[in-house]
Short mmCIF file of N, CA and C in Angstrom, two decimals:
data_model
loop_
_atom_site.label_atom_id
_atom_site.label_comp_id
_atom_site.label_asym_id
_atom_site.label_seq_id
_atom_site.Cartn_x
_atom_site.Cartn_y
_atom_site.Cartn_z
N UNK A 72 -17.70 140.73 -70.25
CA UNK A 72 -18.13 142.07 -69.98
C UNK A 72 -19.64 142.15 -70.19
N UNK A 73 -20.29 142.98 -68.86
CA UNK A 73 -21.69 142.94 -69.53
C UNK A 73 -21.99 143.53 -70.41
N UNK A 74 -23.38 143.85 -71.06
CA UNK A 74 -24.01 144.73 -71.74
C UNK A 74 -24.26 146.17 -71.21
N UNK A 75 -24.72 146.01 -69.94
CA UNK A 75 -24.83 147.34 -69.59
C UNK A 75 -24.02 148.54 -69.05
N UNK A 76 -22.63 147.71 -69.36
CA UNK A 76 -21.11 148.63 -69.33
C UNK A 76 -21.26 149.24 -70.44
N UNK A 77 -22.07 149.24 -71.24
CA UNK A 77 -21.53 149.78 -72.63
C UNK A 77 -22.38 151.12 -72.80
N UNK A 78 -21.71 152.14 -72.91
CA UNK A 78 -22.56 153.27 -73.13
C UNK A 78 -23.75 153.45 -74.23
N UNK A 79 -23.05 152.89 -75.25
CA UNK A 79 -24.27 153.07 -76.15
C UNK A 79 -24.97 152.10 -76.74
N UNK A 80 -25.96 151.67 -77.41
CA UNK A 80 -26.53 150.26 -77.85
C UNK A 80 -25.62 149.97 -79.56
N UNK A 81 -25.78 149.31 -79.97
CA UNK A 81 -25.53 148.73 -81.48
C UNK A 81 -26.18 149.87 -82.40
N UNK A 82 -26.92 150.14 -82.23
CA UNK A 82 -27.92 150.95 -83.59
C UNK A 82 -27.26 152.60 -83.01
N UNK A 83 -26.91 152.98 -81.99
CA UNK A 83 -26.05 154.36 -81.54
C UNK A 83 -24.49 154.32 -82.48
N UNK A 84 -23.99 153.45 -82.54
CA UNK A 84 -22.87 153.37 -83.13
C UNK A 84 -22.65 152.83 -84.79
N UNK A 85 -23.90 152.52 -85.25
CA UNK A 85 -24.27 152.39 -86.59
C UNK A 85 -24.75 153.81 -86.96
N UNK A 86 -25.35 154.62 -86.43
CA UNK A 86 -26.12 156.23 -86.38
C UNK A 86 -24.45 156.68 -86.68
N UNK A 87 -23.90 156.38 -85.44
CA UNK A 87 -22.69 157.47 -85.45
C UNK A 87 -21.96 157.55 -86.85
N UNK A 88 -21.16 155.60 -87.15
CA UNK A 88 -20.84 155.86 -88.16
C UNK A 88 -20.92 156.31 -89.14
N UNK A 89 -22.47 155.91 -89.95
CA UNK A 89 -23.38 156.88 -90.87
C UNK A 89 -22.89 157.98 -90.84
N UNK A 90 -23.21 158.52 -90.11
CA UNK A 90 -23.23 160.36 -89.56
C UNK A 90 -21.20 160.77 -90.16
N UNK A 91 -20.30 159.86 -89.65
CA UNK A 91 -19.33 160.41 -89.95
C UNK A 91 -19.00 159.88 -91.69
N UNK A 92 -19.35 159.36 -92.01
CA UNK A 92 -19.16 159.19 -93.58
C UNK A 92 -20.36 159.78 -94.11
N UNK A 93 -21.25 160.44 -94.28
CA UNK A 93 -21.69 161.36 -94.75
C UNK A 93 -20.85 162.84 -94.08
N UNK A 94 -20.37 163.22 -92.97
CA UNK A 94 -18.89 164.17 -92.87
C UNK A 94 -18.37 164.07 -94.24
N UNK A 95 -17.67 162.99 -94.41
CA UNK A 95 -16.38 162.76 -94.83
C UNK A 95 -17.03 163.00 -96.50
N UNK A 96 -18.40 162.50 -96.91
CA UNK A 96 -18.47 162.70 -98.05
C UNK A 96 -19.10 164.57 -98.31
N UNK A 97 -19.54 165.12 -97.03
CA UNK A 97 -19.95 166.69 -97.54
C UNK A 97 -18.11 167.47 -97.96
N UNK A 98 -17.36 166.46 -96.80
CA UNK A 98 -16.15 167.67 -96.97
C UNK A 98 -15.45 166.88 -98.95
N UNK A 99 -15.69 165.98 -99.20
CA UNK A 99 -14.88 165.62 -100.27
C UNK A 99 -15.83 166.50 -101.49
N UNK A 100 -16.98 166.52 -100.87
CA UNK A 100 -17.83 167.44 -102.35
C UNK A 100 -17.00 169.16 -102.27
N UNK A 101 -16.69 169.25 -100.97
CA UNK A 101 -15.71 170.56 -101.26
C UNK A 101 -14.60 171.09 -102.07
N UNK A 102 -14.00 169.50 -102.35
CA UNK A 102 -12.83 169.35 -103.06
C UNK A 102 -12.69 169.80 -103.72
N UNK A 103 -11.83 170.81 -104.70
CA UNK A 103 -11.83 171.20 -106.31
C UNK A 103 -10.59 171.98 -106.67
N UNK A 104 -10.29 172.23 -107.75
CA UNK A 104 -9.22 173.44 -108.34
C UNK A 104 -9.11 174.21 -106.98
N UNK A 105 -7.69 174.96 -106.67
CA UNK A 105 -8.14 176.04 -105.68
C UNK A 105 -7.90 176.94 -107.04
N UNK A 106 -7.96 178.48 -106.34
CA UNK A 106 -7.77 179.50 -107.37
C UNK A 106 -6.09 180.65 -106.98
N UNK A 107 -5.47 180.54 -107.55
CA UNK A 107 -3.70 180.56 -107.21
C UNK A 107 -3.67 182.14 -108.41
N UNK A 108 -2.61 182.76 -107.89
CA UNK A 108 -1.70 183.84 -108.74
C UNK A 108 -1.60 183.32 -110.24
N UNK A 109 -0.76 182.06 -110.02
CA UNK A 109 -0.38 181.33 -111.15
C UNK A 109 -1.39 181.02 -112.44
N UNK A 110 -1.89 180.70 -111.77
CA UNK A 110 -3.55 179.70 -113.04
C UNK A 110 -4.20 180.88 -113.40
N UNK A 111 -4.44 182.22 -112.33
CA UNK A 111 -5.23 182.82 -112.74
C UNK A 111 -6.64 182.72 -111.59
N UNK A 112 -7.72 183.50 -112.15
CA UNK A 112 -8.92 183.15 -111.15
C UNK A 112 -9.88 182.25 -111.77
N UNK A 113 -9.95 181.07 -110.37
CA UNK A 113 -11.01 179.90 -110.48
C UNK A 113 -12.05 179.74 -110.58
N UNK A 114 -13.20 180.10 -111.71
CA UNK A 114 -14.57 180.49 -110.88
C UNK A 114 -14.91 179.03 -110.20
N UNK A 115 -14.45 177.89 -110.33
CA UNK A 115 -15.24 177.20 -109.68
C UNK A 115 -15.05 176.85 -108.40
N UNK A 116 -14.67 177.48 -107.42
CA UNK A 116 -13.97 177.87 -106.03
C UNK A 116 -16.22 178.62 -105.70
N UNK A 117 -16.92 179.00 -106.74
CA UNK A 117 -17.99 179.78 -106.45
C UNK A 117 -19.14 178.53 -106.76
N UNK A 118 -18.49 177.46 -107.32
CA UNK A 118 -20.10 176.62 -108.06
C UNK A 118 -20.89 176.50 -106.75
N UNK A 119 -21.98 176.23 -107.37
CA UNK A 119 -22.84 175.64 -106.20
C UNK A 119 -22.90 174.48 -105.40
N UNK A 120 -22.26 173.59 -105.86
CA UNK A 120 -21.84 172.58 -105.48
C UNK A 120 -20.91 172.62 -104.24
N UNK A 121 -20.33 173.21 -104.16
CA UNK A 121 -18.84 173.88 -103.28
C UNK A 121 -19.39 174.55 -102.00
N UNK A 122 -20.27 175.57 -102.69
CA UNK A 122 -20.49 176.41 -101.60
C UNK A 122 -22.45 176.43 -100.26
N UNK A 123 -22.83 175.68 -101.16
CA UNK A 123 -24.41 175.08 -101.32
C UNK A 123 -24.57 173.86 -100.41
N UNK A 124 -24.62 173.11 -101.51
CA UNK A 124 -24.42 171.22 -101.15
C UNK A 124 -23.76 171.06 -100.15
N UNK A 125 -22.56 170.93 -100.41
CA UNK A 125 -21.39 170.30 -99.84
C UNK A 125 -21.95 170.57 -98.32
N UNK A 126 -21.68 172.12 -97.94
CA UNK A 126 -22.15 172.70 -96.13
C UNK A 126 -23.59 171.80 -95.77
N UNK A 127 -24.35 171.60 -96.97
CA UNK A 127 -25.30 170.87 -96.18
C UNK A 127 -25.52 169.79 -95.93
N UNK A 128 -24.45 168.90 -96.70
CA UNK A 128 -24.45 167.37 -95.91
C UNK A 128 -23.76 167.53 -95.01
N UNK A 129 -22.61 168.38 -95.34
CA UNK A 129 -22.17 168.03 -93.38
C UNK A 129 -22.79 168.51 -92.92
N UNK A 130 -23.60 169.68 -92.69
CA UNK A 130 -24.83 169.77 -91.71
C UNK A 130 -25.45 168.98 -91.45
N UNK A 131 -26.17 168.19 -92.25
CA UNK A 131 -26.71 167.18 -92.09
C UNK A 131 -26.27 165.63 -91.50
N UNK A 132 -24.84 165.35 -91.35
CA UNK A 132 -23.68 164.56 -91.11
C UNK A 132 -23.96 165.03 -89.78
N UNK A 133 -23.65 166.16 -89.20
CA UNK A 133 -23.33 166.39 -87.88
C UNK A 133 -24.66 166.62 -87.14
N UNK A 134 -25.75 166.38 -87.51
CA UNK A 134 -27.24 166.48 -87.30
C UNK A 134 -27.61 165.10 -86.73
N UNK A 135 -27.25 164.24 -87.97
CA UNK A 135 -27.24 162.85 -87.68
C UNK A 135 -26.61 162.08 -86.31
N UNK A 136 -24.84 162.92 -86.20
CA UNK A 136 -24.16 162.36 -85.20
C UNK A 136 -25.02 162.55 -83.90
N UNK A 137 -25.43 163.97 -83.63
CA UNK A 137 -26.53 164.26 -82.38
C UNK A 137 -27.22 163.22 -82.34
N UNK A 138 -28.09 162.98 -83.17
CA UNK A 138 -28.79 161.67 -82.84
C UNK A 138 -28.75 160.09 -82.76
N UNK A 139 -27.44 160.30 -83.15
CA UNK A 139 -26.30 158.85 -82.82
C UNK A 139 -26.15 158.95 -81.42
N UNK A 140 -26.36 159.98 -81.15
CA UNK A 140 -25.65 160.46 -79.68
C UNK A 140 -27.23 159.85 -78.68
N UNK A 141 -27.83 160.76 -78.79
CA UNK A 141 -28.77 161.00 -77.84
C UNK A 141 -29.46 159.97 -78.12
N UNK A 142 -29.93 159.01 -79.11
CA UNK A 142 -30.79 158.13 -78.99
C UNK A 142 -30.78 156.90 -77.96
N UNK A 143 -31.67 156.73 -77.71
CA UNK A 143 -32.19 155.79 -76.59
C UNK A 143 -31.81 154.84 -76.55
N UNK A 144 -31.39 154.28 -75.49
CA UNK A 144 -31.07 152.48 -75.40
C UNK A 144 -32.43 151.71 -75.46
N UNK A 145 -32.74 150.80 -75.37
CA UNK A 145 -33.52 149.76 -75.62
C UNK A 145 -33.66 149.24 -74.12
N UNK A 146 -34.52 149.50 -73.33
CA UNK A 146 -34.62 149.05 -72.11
C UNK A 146 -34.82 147.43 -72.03
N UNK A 147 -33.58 146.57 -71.42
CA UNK A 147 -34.13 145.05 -71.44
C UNK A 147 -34.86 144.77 -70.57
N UNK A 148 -35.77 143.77 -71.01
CA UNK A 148 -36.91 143.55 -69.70
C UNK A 148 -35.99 141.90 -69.16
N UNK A 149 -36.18 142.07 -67.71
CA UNK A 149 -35.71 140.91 -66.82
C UNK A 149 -36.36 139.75 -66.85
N UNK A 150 -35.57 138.87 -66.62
CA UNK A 150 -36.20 137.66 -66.12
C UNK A 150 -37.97 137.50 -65.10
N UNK A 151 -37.50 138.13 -64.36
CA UNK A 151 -38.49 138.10 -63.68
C UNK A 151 -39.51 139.44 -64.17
N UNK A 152 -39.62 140.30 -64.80
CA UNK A 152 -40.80 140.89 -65.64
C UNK A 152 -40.75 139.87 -66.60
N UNK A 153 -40.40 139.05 -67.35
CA UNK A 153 -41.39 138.35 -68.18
C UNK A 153 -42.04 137.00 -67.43
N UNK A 154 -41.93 136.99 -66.71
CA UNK A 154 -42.58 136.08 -65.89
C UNK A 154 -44.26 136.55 -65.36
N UNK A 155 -44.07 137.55 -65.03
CA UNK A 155 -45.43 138.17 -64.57
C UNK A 155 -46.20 138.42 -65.73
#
């Protein structure tokens, strides 16, 4: 298969991955106690951590993926341009 079947280059799909494990780590900073009838009320359903942080790595996660996306291939130069 050639190379230039491939939609995206090597460093597009290293971006991407990045991008989705920083996802995966904004949504796990969400994680915590919920707040139930039972237990009573949670304040930490309010920390900053939860409501702050967390939204902004995945913002930042899904910021990243865009530019997993859109970044540029690497134009190869031919045989015959390096000749000239």
């Amino acid at each position: 298969m050639d190379k230039k079947d491939f939609a995206f280059d090597k460093l597009n799909y290293i971006i991407c991955a990045a991008s989705v494990l920083i996802i995966i780590i904004g949504f796990v900073l969400m994680l915590g106690p919920s707040s139930s009838i039972e237990g009573g009320f949670e304040p930490d359903i309010f920390s900053t951590k939860r409501i702050v942080v967390a939204p902004m790595v995945c913002f930042f996660g899904f910021l990243l993926m865009i530019v997993g996306i859109l970044y540029p291939r690497k134009k190869e130069i031919s045989a015959e341009q390096q000749e000239r």
